[in-house]
CSV table of C-alpha atoms in Angstrom, one decimal:
chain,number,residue,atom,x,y,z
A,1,UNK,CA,87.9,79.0,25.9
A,2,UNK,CA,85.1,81.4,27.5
A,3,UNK,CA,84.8,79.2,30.6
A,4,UNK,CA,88.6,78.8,30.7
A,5,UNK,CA,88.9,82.5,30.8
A,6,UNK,CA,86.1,82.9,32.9
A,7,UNK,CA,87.3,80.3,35.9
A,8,UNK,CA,90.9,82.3,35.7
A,9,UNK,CA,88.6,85.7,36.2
A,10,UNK,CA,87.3,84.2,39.4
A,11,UNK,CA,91.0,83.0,40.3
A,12,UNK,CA,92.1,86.1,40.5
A,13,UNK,CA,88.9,88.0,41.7
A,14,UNK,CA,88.8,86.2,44.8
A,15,UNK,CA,92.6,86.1,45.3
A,16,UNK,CA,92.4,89.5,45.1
A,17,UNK,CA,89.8,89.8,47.6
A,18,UNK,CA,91.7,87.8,50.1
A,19,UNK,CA,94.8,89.4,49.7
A,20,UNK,CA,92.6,92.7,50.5
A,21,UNK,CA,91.3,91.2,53.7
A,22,UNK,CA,94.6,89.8,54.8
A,23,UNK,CA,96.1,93.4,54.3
A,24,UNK,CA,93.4,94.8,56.2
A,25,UNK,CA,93.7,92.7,59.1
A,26,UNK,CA,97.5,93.2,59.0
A,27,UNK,CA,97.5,96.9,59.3
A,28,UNK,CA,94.7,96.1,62.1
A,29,UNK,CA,97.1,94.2,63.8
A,30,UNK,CA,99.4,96.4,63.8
A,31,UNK,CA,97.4,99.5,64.7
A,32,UNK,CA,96.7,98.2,67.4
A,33,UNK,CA,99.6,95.9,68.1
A,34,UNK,CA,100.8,97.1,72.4
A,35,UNK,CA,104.0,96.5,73.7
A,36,UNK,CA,104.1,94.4,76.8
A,37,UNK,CA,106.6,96.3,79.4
A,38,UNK,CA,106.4,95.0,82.9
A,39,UNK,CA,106.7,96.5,86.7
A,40,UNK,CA,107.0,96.5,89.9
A,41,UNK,CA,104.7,98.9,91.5
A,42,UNK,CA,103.7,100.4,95.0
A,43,UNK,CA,100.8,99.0,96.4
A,44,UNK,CA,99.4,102.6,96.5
A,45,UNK,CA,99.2,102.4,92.7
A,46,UNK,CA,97.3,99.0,91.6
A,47,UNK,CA,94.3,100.9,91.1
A,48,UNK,CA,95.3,102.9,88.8
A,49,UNK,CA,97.0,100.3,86.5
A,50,UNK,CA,94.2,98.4,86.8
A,51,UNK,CA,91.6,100.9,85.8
A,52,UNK,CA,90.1,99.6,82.7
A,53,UNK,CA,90.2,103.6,81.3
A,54,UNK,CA,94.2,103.4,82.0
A,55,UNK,CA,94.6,100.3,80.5
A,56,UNK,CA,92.5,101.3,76.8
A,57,UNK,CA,95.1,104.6,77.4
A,58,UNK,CA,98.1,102.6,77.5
A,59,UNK,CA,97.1,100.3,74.7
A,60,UNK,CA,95.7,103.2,72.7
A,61,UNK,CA,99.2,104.5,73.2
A,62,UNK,CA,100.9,101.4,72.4
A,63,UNK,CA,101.8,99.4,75.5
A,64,UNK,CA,100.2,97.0,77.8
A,65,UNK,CA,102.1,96.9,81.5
A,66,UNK,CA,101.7,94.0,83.8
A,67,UNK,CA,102.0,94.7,87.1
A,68,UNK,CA,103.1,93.2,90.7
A,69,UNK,CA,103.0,95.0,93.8
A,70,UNK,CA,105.5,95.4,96.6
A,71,UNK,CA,106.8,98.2,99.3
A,72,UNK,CA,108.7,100.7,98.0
A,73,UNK,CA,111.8,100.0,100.2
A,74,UNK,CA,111.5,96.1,99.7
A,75,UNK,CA,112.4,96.5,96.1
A,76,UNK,CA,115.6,97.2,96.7
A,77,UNK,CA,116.0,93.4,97.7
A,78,UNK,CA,113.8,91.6,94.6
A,79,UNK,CA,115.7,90.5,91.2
A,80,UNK,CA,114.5,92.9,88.7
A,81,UNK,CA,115.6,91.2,86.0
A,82,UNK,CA,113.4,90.8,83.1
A,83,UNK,CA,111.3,94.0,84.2
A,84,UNK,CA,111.1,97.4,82.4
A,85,UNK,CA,110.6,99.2,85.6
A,86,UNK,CA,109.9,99.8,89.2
A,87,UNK,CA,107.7,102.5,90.3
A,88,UNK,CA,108.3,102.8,94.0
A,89,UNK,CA,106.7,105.8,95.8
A,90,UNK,CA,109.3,108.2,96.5
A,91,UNK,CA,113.0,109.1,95.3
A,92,UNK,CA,115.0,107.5,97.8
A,93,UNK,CA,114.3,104.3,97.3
A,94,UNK,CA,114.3,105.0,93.3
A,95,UNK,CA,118.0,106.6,93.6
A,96,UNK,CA,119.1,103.0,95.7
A,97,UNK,CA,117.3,100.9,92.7
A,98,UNK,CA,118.9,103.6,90.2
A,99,UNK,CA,122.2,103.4,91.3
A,100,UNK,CA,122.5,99.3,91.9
A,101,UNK,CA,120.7,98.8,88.4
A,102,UNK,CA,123.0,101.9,86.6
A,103,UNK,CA,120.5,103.6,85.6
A,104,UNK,CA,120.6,107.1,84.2
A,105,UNK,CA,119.4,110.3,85.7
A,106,UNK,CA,117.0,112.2,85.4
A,107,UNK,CA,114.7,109.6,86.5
A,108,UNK,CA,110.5,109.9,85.6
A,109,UNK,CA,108.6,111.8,88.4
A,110,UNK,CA,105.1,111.8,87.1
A,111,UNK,CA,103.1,112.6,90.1
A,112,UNK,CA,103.2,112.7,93.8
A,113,UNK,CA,101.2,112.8,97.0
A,114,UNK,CA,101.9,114.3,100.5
A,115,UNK,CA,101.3,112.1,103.5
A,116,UNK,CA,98.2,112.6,105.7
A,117,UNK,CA,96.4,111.4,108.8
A,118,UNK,CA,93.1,110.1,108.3
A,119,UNK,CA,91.0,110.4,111.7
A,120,UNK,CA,88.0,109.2,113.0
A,121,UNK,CA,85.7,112.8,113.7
A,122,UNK,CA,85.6,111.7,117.6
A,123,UNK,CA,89.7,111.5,117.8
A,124,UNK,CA,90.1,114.7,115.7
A,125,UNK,CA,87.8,116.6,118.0
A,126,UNK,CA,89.7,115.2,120.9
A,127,UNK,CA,93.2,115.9,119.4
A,128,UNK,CA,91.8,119.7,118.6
A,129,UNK,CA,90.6,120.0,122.1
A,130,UNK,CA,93.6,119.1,123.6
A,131,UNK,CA,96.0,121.4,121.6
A,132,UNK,CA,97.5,118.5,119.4
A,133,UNK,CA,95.4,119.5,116.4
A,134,UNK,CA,93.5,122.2,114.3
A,135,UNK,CA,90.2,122.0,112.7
A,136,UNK,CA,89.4,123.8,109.9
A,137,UNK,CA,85.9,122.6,109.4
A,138,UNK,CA,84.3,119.0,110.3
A,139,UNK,CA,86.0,117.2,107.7
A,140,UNK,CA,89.9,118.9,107.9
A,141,UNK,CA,92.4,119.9,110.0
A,142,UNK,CA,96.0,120.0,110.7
A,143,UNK,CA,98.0,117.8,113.2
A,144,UNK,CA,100.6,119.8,115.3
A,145,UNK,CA,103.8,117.5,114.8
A,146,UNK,CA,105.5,119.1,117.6
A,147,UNK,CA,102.6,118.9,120.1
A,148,UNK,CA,102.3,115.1,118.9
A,149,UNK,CA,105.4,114.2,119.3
A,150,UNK,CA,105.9,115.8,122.9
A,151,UNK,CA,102.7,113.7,124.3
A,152,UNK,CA,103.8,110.0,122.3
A,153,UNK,CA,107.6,111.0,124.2
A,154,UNK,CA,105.3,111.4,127.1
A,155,UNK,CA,103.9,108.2,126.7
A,156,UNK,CA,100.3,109.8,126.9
A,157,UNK,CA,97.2,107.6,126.7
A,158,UNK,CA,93.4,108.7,125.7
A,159,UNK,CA,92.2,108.4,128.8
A,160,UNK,CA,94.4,111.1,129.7
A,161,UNK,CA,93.1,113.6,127.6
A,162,UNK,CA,90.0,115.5,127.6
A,163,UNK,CA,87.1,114.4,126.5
A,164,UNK,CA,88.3,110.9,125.4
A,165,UNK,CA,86.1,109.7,128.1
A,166,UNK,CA,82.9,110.4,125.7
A,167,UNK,CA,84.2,107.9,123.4
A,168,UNK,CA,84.9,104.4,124.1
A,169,UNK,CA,86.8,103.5,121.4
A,170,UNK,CA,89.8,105.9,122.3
A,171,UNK,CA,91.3,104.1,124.8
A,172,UNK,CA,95.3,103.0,125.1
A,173,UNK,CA,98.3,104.6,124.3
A,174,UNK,CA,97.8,107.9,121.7
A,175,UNK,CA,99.6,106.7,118.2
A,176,UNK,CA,99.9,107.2,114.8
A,177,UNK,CA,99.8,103.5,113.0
A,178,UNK,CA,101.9,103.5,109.8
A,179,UNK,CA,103.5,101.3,107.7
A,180,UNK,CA,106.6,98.9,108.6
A,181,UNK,CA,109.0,102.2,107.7
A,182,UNK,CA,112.2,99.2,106.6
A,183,UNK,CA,110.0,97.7,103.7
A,184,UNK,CA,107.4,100.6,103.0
A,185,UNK,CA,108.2,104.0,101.8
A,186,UNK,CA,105.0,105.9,104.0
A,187,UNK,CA,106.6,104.5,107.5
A,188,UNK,CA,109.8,105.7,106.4
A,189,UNK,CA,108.8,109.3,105.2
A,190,UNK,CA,106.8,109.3,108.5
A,191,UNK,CA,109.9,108.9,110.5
A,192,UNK,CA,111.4,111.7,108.2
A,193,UNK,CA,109.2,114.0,109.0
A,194,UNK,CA,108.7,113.6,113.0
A,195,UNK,CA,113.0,113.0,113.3
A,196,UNK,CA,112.8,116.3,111.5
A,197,UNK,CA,110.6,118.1,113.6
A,198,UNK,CA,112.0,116.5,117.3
A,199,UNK,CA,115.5,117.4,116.2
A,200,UNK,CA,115.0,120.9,115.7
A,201,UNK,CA,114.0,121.5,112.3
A,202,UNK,CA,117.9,119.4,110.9
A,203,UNK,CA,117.3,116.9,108.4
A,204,UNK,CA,119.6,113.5,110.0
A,205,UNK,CA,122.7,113.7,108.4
A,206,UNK,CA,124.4,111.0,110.1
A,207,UNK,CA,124.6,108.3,112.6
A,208,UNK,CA,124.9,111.2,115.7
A,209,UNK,CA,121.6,112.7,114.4
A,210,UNK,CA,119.8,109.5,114.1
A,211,UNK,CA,120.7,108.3,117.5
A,212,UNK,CA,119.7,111.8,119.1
A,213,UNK,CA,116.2,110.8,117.6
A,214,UNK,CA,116.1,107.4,118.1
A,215,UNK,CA,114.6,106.6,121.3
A,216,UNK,CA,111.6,108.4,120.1
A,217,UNK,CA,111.3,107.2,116.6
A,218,UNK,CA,111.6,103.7,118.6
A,219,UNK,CA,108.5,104.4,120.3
A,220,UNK,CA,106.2,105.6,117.7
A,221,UNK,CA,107.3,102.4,116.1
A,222,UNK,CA,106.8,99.8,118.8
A,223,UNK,CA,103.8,101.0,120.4
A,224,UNK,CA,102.1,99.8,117.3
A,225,UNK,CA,103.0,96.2,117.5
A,226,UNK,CA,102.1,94.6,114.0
A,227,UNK,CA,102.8,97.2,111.2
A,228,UNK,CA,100.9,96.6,107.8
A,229,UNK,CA,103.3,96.4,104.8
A,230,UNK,CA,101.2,98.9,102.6
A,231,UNK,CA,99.0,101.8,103.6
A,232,UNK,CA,96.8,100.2,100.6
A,233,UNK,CA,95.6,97.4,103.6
A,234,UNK,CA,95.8,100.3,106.0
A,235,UNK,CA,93.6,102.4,104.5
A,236,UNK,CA,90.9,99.8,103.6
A,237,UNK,CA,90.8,98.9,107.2
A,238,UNK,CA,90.2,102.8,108.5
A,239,UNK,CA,87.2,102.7,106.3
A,240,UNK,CA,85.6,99.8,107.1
A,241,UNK,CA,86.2,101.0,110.7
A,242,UNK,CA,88.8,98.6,111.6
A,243,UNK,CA,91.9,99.3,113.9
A,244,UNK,CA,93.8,102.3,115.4
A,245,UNK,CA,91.7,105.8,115.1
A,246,UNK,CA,94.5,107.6,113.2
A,247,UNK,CA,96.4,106.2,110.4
A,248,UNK,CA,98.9,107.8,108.0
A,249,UNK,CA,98.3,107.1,104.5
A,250,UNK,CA,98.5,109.0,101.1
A,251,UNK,CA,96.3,112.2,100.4
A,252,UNK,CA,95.9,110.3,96.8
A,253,UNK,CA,94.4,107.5,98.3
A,254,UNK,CA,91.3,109.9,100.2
A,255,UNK,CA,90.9,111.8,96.8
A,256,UNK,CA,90.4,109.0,95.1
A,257,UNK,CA,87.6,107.8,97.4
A,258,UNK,CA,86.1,110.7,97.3
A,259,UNK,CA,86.4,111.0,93.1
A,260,UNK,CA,84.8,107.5,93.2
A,261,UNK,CA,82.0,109.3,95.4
A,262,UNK,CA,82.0,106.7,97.8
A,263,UNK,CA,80.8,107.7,101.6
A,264,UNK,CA,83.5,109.3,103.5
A,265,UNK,CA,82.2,107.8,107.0
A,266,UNK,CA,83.1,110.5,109.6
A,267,UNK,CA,86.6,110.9,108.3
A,268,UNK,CA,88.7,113.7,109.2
A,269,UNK,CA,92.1,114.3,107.5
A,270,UNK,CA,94.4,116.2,108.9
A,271,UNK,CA,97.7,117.6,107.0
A,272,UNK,CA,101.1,117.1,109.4
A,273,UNK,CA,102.3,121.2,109.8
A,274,UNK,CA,105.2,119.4,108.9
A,275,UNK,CA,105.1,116.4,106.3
A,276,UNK,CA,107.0,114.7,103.2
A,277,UNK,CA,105.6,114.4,99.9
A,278,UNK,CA,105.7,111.3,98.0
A,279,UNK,CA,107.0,111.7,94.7
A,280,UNK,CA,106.3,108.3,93.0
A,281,UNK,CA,109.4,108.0,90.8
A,282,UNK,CA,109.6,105.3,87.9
A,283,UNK,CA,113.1,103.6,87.4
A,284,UNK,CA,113.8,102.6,84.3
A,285,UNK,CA,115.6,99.6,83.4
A,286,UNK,CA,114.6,99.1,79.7
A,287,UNK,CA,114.0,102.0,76.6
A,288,UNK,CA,110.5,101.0,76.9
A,289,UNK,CA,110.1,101.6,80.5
A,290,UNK,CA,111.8,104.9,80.6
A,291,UNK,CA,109.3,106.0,77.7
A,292,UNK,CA,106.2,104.6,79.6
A,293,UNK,CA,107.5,106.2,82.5
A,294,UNK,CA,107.8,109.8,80.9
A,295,UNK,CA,104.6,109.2,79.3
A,296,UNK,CA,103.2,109.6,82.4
A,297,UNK,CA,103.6,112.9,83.3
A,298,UNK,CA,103.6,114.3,79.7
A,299,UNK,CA,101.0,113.2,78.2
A,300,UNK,CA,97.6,114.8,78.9
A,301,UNK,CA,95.1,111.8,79.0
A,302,UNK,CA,97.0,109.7,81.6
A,303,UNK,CA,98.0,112.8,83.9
A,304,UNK,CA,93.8,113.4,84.4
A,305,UNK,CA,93.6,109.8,84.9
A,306,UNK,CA,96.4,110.0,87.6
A,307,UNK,CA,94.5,113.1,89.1
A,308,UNK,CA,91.1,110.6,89.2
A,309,UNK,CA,93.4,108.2,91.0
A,310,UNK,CA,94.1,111.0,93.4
A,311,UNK,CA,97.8,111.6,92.6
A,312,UNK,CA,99.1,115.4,91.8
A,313,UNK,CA,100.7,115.9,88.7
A,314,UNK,CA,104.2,117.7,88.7
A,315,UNK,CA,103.8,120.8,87.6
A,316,UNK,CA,100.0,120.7,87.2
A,317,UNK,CA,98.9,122.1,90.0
A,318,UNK,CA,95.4,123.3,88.0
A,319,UNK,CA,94.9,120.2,87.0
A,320,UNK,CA,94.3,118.7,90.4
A,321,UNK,CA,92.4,121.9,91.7
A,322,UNK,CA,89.9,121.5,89.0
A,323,UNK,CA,89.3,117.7,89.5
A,324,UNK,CA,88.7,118.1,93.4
A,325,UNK,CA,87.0,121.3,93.6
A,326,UNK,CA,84.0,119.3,94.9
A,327,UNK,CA,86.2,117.5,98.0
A,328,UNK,CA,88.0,121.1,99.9
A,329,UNK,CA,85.8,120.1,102.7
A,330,UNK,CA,88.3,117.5,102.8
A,331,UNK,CA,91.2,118.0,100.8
A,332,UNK,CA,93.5,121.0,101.2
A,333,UNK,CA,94.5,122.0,97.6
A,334,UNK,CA,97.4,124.0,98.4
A,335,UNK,CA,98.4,122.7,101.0
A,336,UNK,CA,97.9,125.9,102.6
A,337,UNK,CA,101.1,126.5,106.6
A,338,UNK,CA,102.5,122.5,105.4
A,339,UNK,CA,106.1,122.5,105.5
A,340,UNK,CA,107.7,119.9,103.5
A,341,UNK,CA,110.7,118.0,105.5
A,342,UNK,CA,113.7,117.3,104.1
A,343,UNK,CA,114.4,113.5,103.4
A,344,UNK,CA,117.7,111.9,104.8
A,345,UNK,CA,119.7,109.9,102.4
A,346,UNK,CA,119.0,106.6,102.1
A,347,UNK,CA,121.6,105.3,104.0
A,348,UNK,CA,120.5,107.3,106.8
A,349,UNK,CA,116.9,106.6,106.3
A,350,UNK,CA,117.8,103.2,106.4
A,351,UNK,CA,119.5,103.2,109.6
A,352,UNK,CA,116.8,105.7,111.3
A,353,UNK,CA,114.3,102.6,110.3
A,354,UNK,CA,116.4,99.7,111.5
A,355,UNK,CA,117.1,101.4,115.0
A,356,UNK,CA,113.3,102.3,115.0
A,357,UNK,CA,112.3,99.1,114.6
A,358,UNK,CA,115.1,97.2,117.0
């Protein structure tokens, strides 16, 4: 009777022992159970979703997003169905998602990023010398849209300005190279911003206002030839020291080099005195994705991650101040005589693209 009793002890003793490890591994699992929500990013962005300290954030936070890349304007042409969101880089392209998908307003803004030219020192100091630009030290400056835009109408060259002829890489026709403006959201802001500018300071309103415009935006288009389809590509060619001398691309993109304290080269970034600001807006097409997407910009972890990354948070403007105190040289902070342009509607920006590119 003892050993029967004893052998039913042990029954239950190590049932009741694995019934503790079971329940401990359950409410493991589900501690740190993550909801998968995918997306369609911008290009501009990968890096930050792929950042191994995002990613333990997300998780940590209870979500795991999987990620494909595309231009912020070509979304508009993909089948979103079975994603939880698309994260192109500015509102216009997020309304024409918004509105073809139904979704609701307000829409996610977590952070943004103005547009910038990156220069080689040699064509900054040119462009300075020549009245087209300002330098505020070796490594800063600001490009005179107005001045710019009179000498590409004027089909100018290098060679035709001063003190080009000390460097033989300026040579050919004086452009900005930027992204193809009817898939990517950077060419398209660009074209914005310089319509803006060479039509007086009127944000296009209309077919009228595009065409007074267009023969110029047609030129700083197709003097470039082959556009790249993100100013992700763009930009890793200016650093390695490949292609035109000045290229637009996104301030965040420059402060995140430097955060990463990698070596700068002799590059010179120059804030357009008139520009547009890219404010990277989530679309949500799922509950999960709208609450990822507003997790973005509220909570406090993944907003300094976004600052490492480069981006501005909305509303923060302390935050990103703090975490690139060591770049001014570089960086302008507060973006200290940039005017923002107002951007057309999309149906407008559309058509300013497609007649810039024909």
């Amino acid at each position: 009777m003892r050993r029967i009793i004893a052998i039913v002890l042990a029954v239950f003793l190590i049932g009741g022992v694995a019934a503790a490890v079971v329940a401990g591994r359950e409410e493991q699992d589900s501690s740190t159970a993550t909801k998968t929500v995918r997306a369609v990013i911008g290009s501009e962005k990968a890096e930050f979703f792929a950042d191994p300290d995002v990613v333990e954030a997300l998780a940590a936070r209870g979500y795991t997003v999987e990620t494909e890349t595309s231009g912020s304007w070509a979304m508009e042409g993909l089948d979103l169905k079975g994603y939880d969101f698309a994260f192109p880089s500015s509102q216009a392209p997020a309304g024409e998602l918004a509105a073809k998908y139904g979704v609701r307003q307000p829409l996610p803004r977590p952070f943004y990023s103005p547009l910038v030219v990156v220069a080689h020192r040699s064509a900054a100091e040119v462009l300075a010398g020549n009245g087209l630009a300002s330098l505020g030290g070796k490594d800063n400056g600001t490009l005179k849209m107005g001045a710019y835009l009179k000498a590409a109408g004027d089909d100018r060259t290098w060679q035709q300005l001063k003190g080009a002829q000390k460097h033989g890489e300026l040579t050919g026709t004086l452009f900005i190279s930027t992204t193809d403006p009817t898939s990517s959201n950077s060419g398209a802001l660009y074209l914005a911003a310089a319509s803006y500018v060479a039509d007086g300071g009127r944000v296009a309103d209309g077919a009228a206002a595009v065409g007074r415009t267009a023969p110029l935006m047609r030129k700083l288009i197709s003097v470039q030839g082959s556009q790249q389809t993100s100013t992700d590509a763009a930009f890793r060619d200016f650093v390695s020291g490949v292609g035109n001398p000045l290229v637009l691309v996104y301030e965040s993109q420059v402060a995140s080099l430097l955060g990463r304290g990698q070596d700068a080269g002799d590059l010179v970034v120059l804030y357009p005195d008139t520009t547009a600001n890219s404010d990277h807006t989530v679309v949500p097409l799922t509950d999960e994705g709208r609450a990822l997407g507003e997790l973005l910009g509220t909570d406090e972890e993944l907003r300094k991650l976004a600052v490492r990354h480069g981006f501005r948070p909305q509303g923060v403007a302390t935050e990103f101040a703090a975490a690139t105190a060591a770049h001014t040289a570089y960086l302008d902070q507060k973006l200290t005589g940039v005017r923002q342009a107002p951007v057309p509607a999309s149906g407008v920006l559309h058509d300013m693209a497609r007649r810039a590119r024909t």
